Structures are given as C-alpha cells and as structure tokens.
Coordinates of C-alpha atoms in Angstrom, one line a residue:
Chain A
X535 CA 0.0 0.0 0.0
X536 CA 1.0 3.4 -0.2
X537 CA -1.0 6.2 0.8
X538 CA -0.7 9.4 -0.7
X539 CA -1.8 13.3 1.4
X540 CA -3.7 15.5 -1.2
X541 CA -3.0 18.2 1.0
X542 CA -1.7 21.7 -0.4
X543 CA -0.9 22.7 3.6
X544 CA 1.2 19.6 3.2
X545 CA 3.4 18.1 6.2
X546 CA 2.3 20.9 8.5
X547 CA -1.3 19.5 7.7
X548 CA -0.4 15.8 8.2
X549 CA 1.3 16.1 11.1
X550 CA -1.3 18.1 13.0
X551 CA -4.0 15.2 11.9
X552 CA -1.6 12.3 13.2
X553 CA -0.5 14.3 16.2
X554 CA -3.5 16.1 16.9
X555 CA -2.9 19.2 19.1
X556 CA -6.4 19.2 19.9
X557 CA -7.8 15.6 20.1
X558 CA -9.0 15.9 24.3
X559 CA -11.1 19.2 23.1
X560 CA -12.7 17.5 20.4
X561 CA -16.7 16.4 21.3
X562 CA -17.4 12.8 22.1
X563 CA -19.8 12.1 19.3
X564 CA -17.7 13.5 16.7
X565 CA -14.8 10.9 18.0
X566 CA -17.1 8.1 17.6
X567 CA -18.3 9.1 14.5
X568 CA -14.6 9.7 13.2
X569 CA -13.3 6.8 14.6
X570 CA -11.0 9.2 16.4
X571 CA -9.2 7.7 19.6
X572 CA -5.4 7.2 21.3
X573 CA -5.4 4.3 19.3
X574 CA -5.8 5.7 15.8
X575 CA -3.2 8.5 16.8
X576 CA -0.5 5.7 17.9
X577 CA -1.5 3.6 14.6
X578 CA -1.0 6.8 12.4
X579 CA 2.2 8.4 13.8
X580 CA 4.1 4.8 12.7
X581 CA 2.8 3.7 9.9
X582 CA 4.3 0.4 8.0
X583 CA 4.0 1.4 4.5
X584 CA 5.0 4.8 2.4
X585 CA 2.8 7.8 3.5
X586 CA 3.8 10.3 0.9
X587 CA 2.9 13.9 0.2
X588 CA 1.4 15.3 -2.8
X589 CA 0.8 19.2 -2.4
X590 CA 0.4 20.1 -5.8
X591 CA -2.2 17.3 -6.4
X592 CA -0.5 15.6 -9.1
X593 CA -1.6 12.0 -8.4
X594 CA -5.3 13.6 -8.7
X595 CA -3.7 14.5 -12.4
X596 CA -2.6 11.6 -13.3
X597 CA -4.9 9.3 -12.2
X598 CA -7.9 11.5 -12.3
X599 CA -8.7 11.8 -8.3
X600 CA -11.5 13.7 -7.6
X601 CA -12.9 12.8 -3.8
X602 CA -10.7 11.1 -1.0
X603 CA -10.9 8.3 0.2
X604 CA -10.3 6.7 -3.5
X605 CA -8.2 4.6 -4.6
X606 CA -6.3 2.8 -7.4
X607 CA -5.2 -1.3 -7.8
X608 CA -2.0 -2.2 -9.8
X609 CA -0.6 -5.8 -10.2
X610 CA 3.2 -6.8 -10.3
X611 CA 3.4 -5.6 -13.6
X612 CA 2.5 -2.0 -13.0
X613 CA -0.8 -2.2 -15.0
X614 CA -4.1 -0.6 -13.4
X615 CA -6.7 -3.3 -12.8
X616 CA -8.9 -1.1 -11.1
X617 CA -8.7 2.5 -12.2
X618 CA -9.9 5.4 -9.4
X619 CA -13.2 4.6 -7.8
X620 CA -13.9 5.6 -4.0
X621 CA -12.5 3.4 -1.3
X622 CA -15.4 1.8 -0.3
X623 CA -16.8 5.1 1.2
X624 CA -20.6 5.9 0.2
X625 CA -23.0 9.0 1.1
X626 CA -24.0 7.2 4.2
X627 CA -22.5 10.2 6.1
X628 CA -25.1 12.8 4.7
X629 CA -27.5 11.6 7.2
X630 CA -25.7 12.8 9.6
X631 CA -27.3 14.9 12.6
X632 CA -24.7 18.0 13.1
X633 CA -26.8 19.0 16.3
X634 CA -25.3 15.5 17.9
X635 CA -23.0 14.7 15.3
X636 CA -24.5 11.2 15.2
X637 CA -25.9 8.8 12.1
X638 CA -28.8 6.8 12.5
X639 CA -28.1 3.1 13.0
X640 CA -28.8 2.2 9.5
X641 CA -26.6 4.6 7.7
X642 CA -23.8 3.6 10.4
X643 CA -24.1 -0.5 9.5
X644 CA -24.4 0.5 5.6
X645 CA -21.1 2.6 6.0
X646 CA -19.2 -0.4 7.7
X647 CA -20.7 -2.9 5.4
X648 CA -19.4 -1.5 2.3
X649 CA -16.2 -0.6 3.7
X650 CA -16.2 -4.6 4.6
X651 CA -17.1 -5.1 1.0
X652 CA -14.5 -3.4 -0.3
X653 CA -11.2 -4.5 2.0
X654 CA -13.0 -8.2 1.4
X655 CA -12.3 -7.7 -2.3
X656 CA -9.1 -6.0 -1.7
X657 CA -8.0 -9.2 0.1
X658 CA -9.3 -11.9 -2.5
X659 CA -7.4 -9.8 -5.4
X660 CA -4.2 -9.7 -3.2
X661 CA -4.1 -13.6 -2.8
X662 CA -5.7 -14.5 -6.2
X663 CA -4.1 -11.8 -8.3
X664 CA -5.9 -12.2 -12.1
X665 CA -7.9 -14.8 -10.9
X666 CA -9.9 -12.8 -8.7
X667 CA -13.4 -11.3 -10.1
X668 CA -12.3 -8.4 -9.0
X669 CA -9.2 -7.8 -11.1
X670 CA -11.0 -5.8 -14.2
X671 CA -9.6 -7.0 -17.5
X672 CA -8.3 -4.5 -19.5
X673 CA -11.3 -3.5 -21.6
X674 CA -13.4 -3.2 -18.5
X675 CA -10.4 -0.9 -17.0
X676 CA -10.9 1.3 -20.0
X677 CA -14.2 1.5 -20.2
X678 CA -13.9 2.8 -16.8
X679 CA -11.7 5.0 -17.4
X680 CA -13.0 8.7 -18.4
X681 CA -9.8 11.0 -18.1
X682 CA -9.2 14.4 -18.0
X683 CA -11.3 16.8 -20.2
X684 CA -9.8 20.0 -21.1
X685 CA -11.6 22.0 -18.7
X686 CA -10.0 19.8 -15.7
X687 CA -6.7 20.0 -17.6
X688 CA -7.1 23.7 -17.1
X689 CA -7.9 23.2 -13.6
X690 CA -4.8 21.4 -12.9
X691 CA -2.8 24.3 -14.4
X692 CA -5.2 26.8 -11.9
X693 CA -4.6 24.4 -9.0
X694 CA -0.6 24.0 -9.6
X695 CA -0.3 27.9 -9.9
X696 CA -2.4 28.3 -6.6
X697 CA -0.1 26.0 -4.6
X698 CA 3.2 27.5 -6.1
X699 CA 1.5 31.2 -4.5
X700 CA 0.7 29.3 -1.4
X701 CA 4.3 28.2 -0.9
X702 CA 5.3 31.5 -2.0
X703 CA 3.3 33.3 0.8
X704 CA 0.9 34.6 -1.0
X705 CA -2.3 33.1 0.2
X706 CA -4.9 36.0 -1.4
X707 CA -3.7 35.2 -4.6
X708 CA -3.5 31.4 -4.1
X709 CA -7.0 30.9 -3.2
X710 CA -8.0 33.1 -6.6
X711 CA -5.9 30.2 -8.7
X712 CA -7.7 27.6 -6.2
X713 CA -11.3 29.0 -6.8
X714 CA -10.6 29.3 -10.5
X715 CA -9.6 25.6 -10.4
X716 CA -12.9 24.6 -8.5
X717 CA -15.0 26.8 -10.9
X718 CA -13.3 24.8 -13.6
X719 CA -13.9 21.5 -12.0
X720 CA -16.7 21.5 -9.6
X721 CA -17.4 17.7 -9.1
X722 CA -13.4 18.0 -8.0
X723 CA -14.1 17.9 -4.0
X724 CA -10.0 17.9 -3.2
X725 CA -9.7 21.3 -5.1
X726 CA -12.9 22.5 -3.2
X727 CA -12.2 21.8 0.5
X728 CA -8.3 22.4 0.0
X729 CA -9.3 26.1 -1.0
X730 CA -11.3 26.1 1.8
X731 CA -8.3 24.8 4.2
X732 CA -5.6 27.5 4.0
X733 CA -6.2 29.6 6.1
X734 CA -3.2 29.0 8.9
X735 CA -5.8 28.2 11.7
X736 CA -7.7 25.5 9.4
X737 CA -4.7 23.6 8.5
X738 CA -4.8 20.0 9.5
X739 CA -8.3 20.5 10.4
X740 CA -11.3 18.6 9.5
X741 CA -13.1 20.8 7.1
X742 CA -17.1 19.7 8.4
X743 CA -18.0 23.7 9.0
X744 CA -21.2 25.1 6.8
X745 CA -20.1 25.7 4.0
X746 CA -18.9 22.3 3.4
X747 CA -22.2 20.7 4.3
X748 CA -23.9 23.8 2.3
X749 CA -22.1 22.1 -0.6
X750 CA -23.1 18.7 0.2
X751 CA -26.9 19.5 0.6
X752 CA -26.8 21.6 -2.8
X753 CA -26.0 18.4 -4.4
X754 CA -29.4 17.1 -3.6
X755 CA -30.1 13.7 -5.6
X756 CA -26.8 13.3 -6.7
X757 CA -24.0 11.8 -5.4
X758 CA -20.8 12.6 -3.4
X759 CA -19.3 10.0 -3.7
X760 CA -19.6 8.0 -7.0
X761 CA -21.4 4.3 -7.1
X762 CA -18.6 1.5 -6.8
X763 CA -19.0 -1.2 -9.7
X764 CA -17.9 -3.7 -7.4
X765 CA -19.7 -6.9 -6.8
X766 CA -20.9 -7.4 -3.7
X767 CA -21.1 -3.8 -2.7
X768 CA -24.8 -2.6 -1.6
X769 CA -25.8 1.0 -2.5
X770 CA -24.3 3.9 -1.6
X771 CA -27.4 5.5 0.5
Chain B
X824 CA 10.1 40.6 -9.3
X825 CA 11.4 37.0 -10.4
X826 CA 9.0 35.3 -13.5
X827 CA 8.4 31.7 -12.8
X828 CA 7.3 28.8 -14.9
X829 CA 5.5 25.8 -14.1
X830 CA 6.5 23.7 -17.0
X831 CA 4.3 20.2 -16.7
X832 CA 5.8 18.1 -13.9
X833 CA 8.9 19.7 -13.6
X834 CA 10.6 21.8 -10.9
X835 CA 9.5 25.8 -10.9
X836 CA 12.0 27.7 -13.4
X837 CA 12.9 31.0 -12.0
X838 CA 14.1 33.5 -15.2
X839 CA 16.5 36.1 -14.5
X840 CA 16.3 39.6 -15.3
X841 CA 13.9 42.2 -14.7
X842 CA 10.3 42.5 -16.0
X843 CA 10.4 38.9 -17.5
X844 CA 7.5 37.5 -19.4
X845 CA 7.6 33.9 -18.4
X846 CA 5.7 33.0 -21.5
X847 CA 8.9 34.5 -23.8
X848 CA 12.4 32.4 -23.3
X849 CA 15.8 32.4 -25.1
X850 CA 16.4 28.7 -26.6
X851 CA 18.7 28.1 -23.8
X852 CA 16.2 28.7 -21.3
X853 CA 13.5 26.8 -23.2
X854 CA 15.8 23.9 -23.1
X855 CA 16.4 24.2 -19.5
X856 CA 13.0 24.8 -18.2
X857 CA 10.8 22.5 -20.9
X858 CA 13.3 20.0 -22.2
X859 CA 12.4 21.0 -25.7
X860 CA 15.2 22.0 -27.9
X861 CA 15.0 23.9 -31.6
X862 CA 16.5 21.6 -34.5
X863 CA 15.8 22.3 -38.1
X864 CA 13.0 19.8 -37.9
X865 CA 11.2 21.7 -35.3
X866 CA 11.0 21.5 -31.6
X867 CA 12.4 18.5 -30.2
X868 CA 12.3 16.6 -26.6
X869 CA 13.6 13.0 -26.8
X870 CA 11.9 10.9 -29.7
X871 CA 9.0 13.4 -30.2
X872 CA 9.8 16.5 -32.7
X873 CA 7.0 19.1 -33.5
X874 CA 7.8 20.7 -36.9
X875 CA 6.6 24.4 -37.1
X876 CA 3.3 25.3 -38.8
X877 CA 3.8 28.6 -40.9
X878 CA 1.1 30.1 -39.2
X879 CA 2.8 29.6 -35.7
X880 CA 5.0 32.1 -35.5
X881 CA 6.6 30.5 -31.8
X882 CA 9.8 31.4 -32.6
X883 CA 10.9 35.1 -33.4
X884 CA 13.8 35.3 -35.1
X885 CA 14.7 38.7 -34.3
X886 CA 14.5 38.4 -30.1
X887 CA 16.0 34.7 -30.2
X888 CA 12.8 33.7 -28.3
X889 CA 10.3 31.2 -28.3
X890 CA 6.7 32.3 -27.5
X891 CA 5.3 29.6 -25.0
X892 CA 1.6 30.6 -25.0
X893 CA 2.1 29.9 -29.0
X894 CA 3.7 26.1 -28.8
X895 CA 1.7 25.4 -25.6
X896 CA -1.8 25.9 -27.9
X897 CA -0.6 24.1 -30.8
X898 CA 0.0 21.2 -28.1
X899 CA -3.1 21.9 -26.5
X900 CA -2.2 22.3 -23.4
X901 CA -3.4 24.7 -20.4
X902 CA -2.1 27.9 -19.7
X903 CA -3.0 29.7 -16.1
X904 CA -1.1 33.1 -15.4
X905 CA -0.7 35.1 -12.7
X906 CA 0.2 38.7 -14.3
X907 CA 0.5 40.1 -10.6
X908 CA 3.3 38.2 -9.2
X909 CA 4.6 36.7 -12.7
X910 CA 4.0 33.1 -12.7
X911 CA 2.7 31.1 -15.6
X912 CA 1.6 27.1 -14.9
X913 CA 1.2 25.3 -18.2
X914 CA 0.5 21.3 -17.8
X915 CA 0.2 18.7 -19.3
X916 CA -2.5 18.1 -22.5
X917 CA -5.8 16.6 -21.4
X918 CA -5.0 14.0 -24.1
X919 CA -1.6 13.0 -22.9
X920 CA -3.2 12.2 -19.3
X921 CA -5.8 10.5 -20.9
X922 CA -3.8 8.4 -23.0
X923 CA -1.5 7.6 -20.2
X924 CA -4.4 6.5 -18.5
X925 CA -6.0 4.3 -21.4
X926 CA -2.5 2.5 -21.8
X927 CA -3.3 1.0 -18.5
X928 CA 0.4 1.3 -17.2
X929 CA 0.2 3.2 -13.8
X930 CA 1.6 6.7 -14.3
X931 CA 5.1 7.4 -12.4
X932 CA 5.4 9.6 -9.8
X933 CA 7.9 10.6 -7.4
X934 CA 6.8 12.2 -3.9
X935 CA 7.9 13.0 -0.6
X936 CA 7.0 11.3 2.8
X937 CA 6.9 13.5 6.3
X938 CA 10.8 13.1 6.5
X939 CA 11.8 14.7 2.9
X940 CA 12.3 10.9 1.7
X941 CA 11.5 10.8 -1.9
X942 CA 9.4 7.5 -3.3
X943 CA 8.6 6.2 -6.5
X944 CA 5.7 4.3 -7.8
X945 CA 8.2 2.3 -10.1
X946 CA 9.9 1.2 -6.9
X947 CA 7.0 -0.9 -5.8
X948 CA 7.3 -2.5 -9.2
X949 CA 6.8 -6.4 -8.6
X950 CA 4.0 -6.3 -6.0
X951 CA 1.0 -4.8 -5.5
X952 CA -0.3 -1.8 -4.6
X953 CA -3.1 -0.6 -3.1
X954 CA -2.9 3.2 -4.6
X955 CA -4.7 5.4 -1.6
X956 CA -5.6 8.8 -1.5
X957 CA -6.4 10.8 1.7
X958 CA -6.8 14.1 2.7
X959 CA -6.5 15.7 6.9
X960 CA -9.6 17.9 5.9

C-alpha cells in the first residue's frame, strides 16, 4: 500500500491530523463518528507502508482523483486493474445529525458494510491476483476510465499555480488560482475543501463547518461520492 | 520581481532579469526549463519532434525567443497566469493524461514522505499496490 496526502498545507497538515494538538477538546460524538481515539493516533504516527505527500495534487492529475478516500489497484506488472473509484466510502455520512453529530443506526451499519465489501475484495485480489473477479480485464479498466477533459486539464494548471502562490506566501492570490480551479472543475471535491483549508488556523483541520455541508446538501439527488462497480457492494445510501 | 514557470511536472524555473514575461524564453532557457530543444525539424524533446506550422510564429527570429503561450496551444495544453506576481503554470494536454491512462500502465510519480524521503511508484514494481488517497480535511 501506499498512501498518498492530497493536501496543499502539506506536512504541516499531516502532522497536525496524526498528532493532533487538539484531540482531548474534540466532542465525544464527533470521536465516535470519526473513529478518532489514542489508538488511531498511535496507529497513524508509525505507519508500515509509504505515507507520501502530494501538495500540488499531481496523483489527482494523473490518475484523475476527484474525492478522498479513493483509490487505485495495480498488479506486479505496473498495469491498473482497477482505475480510481472511491475506497469503499458511500454517502452514508449525509444523514448525519450535526446538532449530535450522530448517524442513525442504519446509515452507520451500511457505511461499515461496504467498507467490509470493499477491503473483502481488496484481500481476494491480493491472494488470487488475475484470478480474482475483481481484477478488471483491461477493456473493463478502460471503459472505466474517463480521463481528463480540457476543462480539468485547465484546472490542474489553476490548482498547480495556486499552490506554487501558497508556498510562495501569497495566500490571497493562491486561493483566486484555487477558486478558479474549482469553478473549472466542480465535481473535483480535493480542489474544493483544499481552497477552503488554507487559512493558517484551518490547517490539518477537518473541514465539516457550513459551507462544506452547504455544498453537500446543494447536491441534492446526486452523489458525493460516485457508485462502486464492485460486486458485492450494496448501494451507496 | 522574479518570473516563474511551471513547466508540466517539472521543478519551478525561476528567469533572471527584470520585467520577464515567463511565457517568452531564449532557446537556452527553453531547453532548460521544458526540455524541448529547436533543430531544423522543429522543436524537439527526446523521440518526439514538432515541426513548425507557418502560421505559428513561436519562434521570433529577431529576439531569439520562443513564444510559449504559441507552442503550448498548438500542443493543446493549459495555460493559467498570474500577471501580478509573474507566474505562468502550463500542464500537461488533457490527451496526454488520458492516454496515459488508457494505456493501462500506472503513471510514475515521485513524492515525498513526512521526512523529505522521496518515493517512487516504479519502486513498488513487482508487487501490489493498493494506490490510496487521503486528505487531513
């Protein structure tokens, strides 16, 4: 495995979320929901695979990442058998009650069960490899596959200038090339709630203020996350 | 003030001098900053040569200069500018990533962990990999 930060605060914005400065402060419910805990802090600060960063966004690039958690399969051979899809997260977490920041039961078990789904399937690929139903052959992989459109190619350009600024110290200016990039690419969630993180007291935090869920609840019928062609996997809400 | 470019995937080019248009650069820096290189059969990086158009007009003969925002849209690639502080971004063609993509070998990268370390996905070449994005917001 390797996990890869799409963060443009970068390893000032990892560290705070795997050290948290904050984690005793944080309300009950909210470290239920998260999964939040000692444990998940000790788990996170030594992790046994490569936990690399990516300020600039250039895995979303290249492999067309629009949402986190999502992820990508790719055998021995360094060929893609499963091209970017979600990581068995769903919308599940739109039911969520901010006044308690709690789920009903329902949403929770659906939430877990999918995740199951997909780390089930993860498992059956890593032990069968080809064999497994589901390693996509390589039609299926590129029918998948939609790629960049030139819009979201301009996007990238937006979102690489914006980061450059940031680094540079010049946040007002950043944030224009970041909004320009999320004008450009809307459905692009990383480009959206990065803008919304740089500001120096939001970095490393989680982004769940309104205008986040504002965003969520303009969506209305359609997704946040996009459906998993997976077999096995139940619906997303 | 310093012009940058933000050429693809490479490293930011700074250009000397003062008021620098980072979208006009001698053959030297062109070469430098882009990898592309002028031969009689056009502009050349590597294997791939693009011969001039006579409508292009990228290269002016009487500053020694290419025009970037020229070459960049016969390549169609994306051009976003920042006239204030003087930094152009121009990436990659929607086609290329496409392609790339469509070819079904995982695009290379080469990023840093918490500690500087640089990785590669070519160095996990031989097993598999689980490819997983997350973000602390």
């Amino acid at each position: 495995m390797i996990a890869v930060a799409l963060d443009t605060a970068g390893g000032a914005a990892v560290r705070e979320w795997i050290r948290p400065s904050d984690l005793a402060s944080r309300p009950k419910e909210m470290m239920e929901l998260m999964g939040w805990g000692p444990e998940l802090v000790a788990r996170a600060a030594a992790p046994t695979f490569p936990c690399l960063i990516d300020e600039r966004h250039l895995l979303a690039e290249l492999y067309d990442l629009v949402n986190v958690p999502m992820a990508v399969w790719i055998d021995e051979r360094g060929r893609i058998v499963r091209p970017a899809e979600p990581a068995g997260a769903g919308d599940s977490f739109r039911k969520l009650d901010m006044a308690t920041f709690t789920v009903p039961p329902e949403a929770a078990e659906l939430g877990r069960k999918r995740r199951g789904v997909y780390v089930d399937a993860l498992r059956d690929w890593v032990e069968k490899g080809d064999r497994s139903e589901h390693a996509l052959a390589p039609e299926e992989v590129r029918r998948r596959v939609r790629g960049p459109s030139g819009e979201h190619a301009r996007a990238a350009a937006e979102y690489r200038l914006g980061v450059f600024l940031y680094r540079a110290g010049r946040l007002e200016a950043a944030k224009r090339h970041l909004a320009e990039a999320v004008r450009l690419r809307p459905e692009s969630w990383n480009y959206r709630r990065n803008h919304w993180m740089l500001d120096p007291g939001a970095v490393g935090e989680l982004n769940a203020g309104p205008e986040f869920w504002q965003a969520v609840q303009a969506l209305g019928e359609r997704d946040y996350y996009a459906p998993i062609d997976m077999a096995g996997m139940p619906p997303a809400k | 003030m310093t012009a940058t470019l933000l050429y693809e995937d490479r490293q930011p080019f700074a250009l000397s001098g003062a008021d620098r248009n980072p979208l006009r650069l001698t053959l030297a820096e062109l070469a430098r900053a882009t990898g592309w290189e002028r031969k009689p059969q056009g502009l050349c990086r590597g294997e791939t040569c693009v011969p001039e158009p006579p409508d292009a007009a990228w290269y002016d003969s009487s500053s020694g200069e290419i025009d970037l925002a020229r070459f960049a849209a016969h390549l169609g690639q994306p051009v976003a500018t920042d006239d204030e502080n003087r930094v152009v971004a121009i990436g990659a063609p929607a086609a290329r990533r496409r392609d790339a993509l469509l070819s079904l070998e995982a695009p290379d990268f080469e990023l840093p962990d918490l500690d500087g370390k640089l990785h590669r996905l070519s160095d996990s070449r031989g097993k598999k990999v689980l490819l997983f994005s997350w973000g602390s917001y």
